[in-house]
Coordinates of C-alpha atoms and ligand atoms in Angstrom, one line a residue:
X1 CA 18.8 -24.4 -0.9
X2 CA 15.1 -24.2 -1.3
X3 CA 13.5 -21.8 -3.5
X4 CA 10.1 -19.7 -3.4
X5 CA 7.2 -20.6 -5.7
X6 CA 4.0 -19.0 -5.5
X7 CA 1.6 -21.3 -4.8
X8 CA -1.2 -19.3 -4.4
X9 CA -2.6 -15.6 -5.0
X10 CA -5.3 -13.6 -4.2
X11 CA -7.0 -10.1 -3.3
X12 CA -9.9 -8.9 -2.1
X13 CA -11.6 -4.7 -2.4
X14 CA -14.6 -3.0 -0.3
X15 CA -18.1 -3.5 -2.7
X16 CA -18.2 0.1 -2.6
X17 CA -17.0 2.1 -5.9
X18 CA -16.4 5.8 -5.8
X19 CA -15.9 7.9 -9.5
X20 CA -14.0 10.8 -9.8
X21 CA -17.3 12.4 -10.7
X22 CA -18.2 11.2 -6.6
X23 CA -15.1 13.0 -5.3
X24 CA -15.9 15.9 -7.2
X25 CA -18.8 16.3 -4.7
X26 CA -17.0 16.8 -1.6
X27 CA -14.0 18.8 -3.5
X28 CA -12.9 20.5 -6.5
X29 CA -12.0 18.7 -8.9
X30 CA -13.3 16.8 -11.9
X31 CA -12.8 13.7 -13.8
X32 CA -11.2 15.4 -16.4
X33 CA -8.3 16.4 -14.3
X34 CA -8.1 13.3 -12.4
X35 CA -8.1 10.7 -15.4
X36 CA -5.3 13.2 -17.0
X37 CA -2.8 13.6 -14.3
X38 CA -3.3 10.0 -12.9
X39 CA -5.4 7.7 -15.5
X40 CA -7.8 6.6 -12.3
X41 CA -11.6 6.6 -13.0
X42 CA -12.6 5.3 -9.8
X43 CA -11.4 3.6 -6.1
X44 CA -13.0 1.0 -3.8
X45 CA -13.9 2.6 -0.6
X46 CA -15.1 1.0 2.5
X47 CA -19.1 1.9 2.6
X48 CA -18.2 3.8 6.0
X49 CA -15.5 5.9 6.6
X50 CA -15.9 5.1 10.2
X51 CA -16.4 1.4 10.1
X52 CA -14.6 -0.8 12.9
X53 CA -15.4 -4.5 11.4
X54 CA -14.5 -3.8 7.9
X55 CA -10.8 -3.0 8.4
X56 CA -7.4 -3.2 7.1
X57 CA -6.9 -6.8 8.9
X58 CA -10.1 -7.5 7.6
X59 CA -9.4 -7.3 4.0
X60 CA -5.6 -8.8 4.2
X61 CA -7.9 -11.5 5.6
X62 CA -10.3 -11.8 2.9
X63 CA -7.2 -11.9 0.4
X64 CA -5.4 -14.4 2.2
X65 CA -8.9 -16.1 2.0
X66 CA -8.8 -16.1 -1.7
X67 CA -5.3 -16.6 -2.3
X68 CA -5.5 -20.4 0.6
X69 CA -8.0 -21.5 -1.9
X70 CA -6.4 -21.0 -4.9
X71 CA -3.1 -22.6 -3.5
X72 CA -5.2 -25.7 -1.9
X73 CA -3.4 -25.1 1.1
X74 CA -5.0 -24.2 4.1
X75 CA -4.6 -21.6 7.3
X76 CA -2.7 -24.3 9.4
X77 CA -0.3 -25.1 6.9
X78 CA 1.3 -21.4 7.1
X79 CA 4.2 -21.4 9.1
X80 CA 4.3 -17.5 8.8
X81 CA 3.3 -14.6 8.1
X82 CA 4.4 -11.0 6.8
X83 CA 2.0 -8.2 6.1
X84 CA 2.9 -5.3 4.8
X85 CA 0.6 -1.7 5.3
X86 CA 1.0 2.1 6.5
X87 CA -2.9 2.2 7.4
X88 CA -3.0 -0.6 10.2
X89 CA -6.2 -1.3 12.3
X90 CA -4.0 -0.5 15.7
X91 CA -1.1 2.3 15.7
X92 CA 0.4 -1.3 17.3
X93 CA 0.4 -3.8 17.5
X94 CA 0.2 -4.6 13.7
X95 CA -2.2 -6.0 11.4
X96 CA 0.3 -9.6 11.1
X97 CA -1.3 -10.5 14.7
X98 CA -4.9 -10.2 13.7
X99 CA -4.9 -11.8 10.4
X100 CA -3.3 -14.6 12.6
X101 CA -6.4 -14.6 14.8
X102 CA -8.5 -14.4 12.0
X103 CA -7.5 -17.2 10.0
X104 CA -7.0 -19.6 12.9
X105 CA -3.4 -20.3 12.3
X106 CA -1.6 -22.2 14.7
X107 CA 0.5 -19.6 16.9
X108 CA 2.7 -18.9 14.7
X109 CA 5.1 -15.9 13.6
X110 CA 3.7 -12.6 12.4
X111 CA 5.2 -9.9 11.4
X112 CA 4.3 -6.5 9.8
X113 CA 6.6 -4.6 7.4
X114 CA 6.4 -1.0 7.2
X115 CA 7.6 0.7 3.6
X116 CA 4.7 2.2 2.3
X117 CA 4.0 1.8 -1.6
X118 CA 7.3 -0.7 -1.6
X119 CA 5.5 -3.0 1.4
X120 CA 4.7 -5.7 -0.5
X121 CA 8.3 -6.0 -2.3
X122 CA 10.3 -5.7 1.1
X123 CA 7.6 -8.2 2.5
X124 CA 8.0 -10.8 -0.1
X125 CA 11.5 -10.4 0.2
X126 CA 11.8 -11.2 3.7
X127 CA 9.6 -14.2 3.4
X128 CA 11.7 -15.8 0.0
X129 CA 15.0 -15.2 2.3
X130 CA 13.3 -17.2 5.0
X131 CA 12.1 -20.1 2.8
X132 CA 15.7 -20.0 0.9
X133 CA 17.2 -20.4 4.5
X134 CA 14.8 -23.5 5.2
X135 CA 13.2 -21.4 8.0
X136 CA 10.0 -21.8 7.0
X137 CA 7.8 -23.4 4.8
X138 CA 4.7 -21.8 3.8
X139 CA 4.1 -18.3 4.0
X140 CA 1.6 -15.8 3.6
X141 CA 2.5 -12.5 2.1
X142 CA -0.2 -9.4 2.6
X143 CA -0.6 -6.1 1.4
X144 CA -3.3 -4.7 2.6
X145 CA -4.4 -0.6 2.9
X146 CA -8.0 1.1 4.1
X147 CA -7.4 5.0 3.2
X148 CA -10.2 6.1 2.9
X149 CA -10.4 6.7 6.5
X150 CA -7.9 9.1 6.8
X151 CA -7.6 11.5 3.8
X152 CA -8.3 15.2 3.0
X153 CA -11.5 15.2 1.4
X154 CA -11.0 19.0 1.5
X155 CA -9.4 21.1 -1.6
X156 CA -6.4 21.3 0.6
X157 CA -6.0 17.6 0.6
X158 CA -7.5 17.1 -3.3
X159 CA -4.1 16.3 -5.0
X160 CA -3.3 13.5 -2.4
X161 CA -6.9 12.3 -2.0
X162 CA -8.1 11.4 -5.2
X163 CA -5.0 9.2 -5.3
X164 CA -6.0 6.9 -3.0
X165 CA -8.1 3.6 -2.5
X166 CA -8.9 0.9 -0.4
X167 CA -7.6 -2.8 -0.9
X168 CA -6.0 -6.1 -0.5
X169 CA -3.9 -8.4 -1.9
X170 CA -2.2 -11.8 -0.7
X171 CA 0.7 -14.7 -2.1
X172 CA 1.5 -17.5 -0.6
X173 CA 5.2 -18.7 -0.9
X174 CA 5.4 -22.1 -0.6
X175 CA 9.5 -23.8 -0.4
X176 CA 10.3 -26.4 -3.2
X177 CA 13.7 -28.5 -4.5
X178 CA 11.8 -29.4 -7.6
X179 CA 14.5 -28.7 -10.3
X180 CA 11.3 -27.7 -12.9
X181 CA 10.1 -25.0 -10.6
X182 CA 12.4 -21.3 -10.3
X183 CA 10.3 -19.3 -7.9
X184 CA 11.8 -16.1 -7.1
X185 CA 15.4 -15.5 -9.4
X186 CA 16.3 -12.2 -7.7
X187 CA 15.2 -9.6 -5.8
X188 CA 16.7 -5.9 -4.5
X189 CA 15.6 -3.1 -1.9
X190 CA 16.7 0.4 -2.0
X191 CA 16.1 3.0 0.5
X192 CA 16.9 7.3 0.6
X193 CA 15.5 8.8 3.9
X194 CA 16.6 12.2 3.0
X195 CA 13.3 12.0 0.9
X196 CA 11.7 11.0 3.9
X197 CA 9.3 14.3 4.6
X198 CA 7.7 14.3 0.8
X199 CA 5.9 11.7 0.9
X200 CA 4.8 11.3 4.6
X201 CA 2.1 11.2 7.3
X202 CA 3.1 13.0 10.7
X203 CA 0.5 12.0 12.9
X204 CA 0.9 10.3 15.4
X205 CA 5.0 10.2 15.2
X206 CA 7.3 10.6 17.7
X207 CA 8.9 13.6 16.8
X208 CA 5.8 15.7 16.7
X209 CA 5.2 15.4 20.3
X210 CA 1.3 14.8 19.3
X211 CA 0.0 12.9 22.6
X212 CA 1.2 15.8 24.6
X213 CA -0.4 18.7 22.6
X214 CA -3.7 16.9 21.7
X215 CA -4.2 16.2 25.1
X216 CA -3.1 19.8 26.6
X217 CA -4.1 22.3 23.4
X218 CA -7.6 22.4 21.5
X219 CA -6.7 22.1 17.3
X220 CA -3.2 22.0 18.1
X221 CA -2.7 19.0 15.5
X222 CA -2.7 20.4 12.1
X223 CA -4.3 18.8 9.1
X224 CA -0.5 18.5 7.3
X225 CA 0.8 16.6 10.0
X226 CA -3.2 14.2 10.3
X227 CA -3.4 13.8 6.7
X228 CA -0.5 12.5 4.2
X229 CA 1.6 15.0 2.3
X230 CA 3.1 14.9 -0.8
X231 CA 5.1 17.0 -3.2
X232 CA 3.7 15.3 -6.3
X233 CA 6.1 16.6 -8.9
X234 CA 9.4 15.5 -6.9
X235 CA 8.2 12.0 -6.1
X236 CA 7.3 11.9 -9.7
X237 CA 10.6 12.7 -10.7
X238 CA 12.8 10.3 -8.6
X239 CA 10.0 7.2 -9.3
X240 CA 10.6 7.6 -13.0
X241 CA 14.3 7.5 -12.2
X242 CA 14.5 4.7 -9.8
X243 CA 11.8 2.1 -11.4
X244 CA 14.0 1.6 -14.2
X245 CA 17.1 1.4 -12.3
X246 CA 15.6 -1.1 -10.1
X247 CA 14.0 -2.9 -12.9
X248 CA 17.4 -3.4 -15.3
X249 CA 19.6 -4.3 -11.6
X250 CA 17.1 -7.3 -10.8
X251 CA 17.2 -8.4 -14.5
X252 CA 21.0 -8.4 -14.2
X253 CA 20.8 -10.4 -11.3
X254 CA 19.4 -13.3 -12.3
X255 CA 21.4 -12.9 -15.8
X256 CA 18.0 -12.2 -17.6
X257 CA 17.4 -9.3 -20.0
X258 CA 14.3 -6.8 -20.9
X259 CA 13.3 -8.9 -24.1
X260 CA 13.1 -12.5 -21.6
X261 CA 10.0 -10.4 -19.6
X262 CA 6.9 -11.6 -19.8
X263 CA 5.3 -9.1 -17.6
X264 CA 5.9 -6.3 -15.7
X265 CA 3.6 -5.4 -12.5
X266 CA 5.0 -1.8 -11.4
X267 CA 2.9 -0.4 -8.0
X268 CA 0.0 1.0 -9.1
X269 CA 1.1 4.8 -8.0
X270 CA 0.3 6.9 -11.2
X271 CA -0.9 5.6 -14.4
X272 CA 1.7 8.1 -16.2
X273 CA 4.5 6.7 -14.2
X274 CA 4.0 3.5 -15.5
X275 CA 3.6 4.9 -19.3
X276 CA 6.8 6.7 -18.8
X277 CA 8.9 3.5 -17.6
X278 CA 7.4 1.3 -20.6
X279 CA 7.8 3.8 -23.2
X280 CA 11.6 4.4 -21.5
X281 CA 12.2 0.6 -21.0
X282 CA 10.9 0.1 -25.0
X283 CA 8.4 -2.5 -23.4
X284 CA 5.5 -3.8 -25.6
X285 CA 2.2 -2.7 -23.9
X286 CA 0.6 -5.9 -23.4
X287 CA 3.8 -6.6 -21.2
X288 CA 2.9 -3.7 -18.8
X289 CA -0.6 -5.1 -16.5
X290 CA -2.1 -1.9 -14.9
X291 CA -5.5 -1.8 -13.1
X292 CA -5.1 1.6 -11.2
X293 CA -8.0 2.7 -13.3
X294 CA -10.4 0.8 -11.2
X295 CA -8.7 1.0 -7.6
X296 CA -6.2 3.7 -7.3
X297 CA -3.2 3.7 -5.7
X298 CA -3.3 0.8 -2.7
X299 CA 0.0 1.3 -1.7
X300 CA 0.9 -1.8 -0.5
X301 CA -1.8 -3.7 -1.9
X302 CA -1.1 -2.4 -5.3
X303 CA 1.4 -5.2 -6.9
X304 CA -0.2 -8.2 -5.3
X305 CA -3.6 -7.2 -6.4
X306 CA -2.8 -6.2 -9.7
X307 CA -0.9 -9.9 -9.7
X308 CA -4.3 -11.6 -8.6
X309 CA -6.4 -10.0 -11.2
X310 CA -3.6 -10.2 -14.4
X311 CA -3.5 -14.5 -13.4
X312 CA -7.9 -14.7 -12.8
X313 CA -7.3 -12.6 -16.6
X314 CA -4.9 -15.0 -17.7
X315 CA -2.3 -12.5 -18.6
X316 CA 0.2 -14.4 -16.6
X317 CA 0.7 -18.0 -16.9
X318 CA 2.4 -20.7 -15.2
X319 CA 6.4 -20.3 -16.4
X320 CA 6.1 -16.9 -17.6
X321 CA 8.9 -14.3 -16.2
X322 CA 7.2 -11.5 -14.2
X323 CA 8.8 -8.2 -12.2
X324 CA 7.2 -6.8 -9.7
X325 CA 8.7 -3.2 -8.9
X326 CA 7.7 -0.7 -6.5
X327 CA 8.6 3.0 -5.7
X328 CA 7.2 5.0 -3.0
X329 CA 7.4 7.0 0.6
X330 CA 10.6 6.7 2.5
X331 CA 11.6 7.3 -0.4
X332 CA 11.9 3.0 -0.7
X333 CA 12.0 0.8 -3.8
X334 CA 13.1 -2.3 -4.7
X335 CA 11.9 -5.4 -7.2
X336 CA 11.3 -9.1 -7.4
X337 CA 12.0 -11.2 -10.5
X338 CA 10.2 -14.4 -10.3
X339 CA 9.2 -17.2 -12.9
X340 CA 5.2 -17.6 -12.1
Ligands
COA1 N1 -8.4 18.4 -9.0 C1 -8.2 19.5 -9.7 N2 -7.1 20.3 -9.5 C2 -6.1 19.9 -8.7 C3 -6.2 18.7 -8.0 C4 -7.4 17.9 -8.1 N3 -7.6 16.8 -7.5 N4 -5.1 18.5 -7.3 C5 -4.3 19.6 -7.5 N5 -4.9 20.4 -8.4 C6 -4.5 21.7 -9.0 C7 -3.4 22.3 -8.1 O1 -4.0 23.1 -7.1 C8 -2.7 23.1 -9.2 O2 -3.4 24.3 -9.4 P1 -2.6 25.7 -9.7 O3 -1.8 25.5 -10.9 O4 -3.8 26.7 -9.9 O5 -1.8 26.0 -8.5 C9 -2.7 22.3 -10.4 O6 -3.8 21.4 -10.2 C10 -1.5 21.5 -10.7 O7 -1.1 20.9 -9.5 P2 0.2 20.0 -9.4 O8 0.3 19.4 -8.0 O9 1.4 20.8 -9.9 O10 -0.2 18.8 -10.4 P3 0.7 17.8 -11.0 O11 0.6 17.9 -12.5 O12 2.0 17.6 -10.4 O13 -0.1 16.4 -10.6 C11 0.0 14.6 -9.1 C12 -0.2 16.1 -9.3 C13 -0.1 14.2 -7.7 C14 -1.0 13.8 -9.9 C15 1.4 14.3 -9.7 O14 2.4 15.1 -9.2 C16 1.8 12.8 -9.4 O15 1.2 11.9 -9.8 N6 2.9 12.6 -8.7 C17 3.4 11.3 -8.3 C18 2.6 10.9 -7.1 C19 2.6 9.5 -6.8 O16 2.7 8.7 -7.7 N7 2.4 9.2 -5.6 C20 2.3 7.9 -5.2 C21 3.4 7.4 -4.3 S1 4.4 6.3 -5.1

């Protein structure tokens, strides 16, 4: 059987910083508050809200850029591709087709996974079952999210808002037999759609019946069902709960224990959430990469971006034993255990 080695990763954010202290112009709230309850100092917004070119395709595509050069592989050696995001370009189809137009890859499959702030671990997961299988060959992995588009930049939207930012980050799997080389050990996805409502965006969903009353009634879409809702504590809770449990089954997996990480990547959804699993988990600090600080939470571009930026740091070298770990809307989570 062949297994997954990353050959290659990458990421890619809008030039365009905004502080806490920017936000705090269109709302209230303040960077006090903010860095608190979430640790982030600022997010990478598109320039314009509006913008049609600069899109979430469009930076999945600049990641996958990156992440082809540093793999010395090119667009028409990918075989396929899986791109994970809850902010697509089209409501369909999804943003898999674009980047495929994009890079000029040969016609090949494309297909977009939808789980929110676990996107990128269900994505790479499909994509190591399909180069375990001997499927296919070399494929591109994206997580890619624009939200500044389509948040509440009023004080009814602040607790959401000031969560979010705009990003991209890309891996390319690549199958190998080399005995020296493990790839991905073990992975595991989790799902509760009881959950599904406290962490969601209505609009447009099928059972809102939105085409009908946007086109018949003036204002009859509210801004909870336009905009994404969350009840902050609760997902709080059940993330602290589930990384860990996540975290510990993938170790067991692959027979490996806490003390054999070398680093742990958790999504980048709340600075505090990620304190709470290290000091819960005993983990050393310098085993824990975070860079919501500068980017917010990217949802699915979280883990692959902060992967990119903890390699081009050197935190993570070639050998070393790294979890990725996600929890977010659905409610979804899940984990990969790979040696780099
Ligand atoms: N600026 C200033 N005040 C704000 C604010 C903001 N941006 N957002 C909310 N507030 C206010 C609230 O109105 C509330 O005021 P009140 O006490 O007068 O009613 C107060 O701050 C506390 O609000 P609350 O929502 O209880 O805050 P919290 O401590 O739960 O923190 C989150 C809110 C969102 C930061 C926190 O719940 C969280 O991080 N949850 C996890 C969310 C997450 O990780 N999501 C990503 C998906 S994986």
């Amino acid at each position: 059987m062949f297994k997954s080695i990353i050959a290659g990763v990458g990421h890619y954010v809008p030039e365009n910083i905004v502080t806490n202290d920017d936000l705090s112009k269109l709302m209230t709230t303040n960077d006090e508050w903010i860095t608190e309850r979430t640790g982030i100092k600022e997010r990478h917004y598109r320039k314009n809200r509006n913008d049609s070119e600069e899109t979430t395709a469009f930076l999945g595509f600049k990641a996958a850029e990156n992440a082809l050069k540093n793999s010395n592989l090119t667009a028409k050696d990918l075989d396929f591709i899986v791109f994970a995001t809850l902010s697509p370009d089209y409501f369909f189809p999804g943003c898999g087709v674009l980047i495929q137009e994009m890079l000029g890859c040969e016609t090949i499959g494309a297909l977009d996974v939808r789980n929110q702030c676990s996107g990128f671990v269900y994505a790479m997961s499909v994509a190591n079952a399909y180069i375990k299988s001997g499927e296919y060959k070399n494929i591109l992995v994206v997580g890619a999210e624009i939200h500044s588009f389509g948040l509440d930049f009023s004080d009814a939207g602040r607790s959401v808002s000031v969560i979010f930012g705009d990003g991209a980050g890309a891996v390319i799997l690549t199958a190998s037999n080399d005995e020296n080389k493990q790839g991905i050990l073990a992975t595991n996805l989790h799902s509760e759609g009881k959950y599904a409502e406290e962490l969601c965006n209505k609009f447009p969903g099928s059972k809102f019946g939105w085409s009908d009353r946007v086109l018949t009634e003036p204002n009859a879409v509210s801004a909870d069902e336009i905009y994404p809702t969350m009840n902050g504590n609760f997902v709080f809770k059940h993330a602290v709960t589930r990384f860990p449990e996540t975290i510990m089954e993938v170790l067991n997996s692959a027979g490996k224990t806490l003390e054999d990480l070398d680093m742990f990547i958790p999504h980048q959804a709340n600075l505090r959430i990620a304190q709470f699993i290290q000091k819960k988990l005993n983990l050393p600090e310098e085993k824990v990469f975070n860079n919501i600080q500068k980017y917010g939470n990217t949802t699915a571009a979280s883990i692959p971006l902060a992967l990119s930026e903890a390699i081009e740091k050197g935190k993570i070298k070639r050998g070393d034993l790294v979890c990725l770990s996600a929890f977010g809307s659905g409610f979804t989570w899940g984990s990969i255990l790979l040696e780099y």
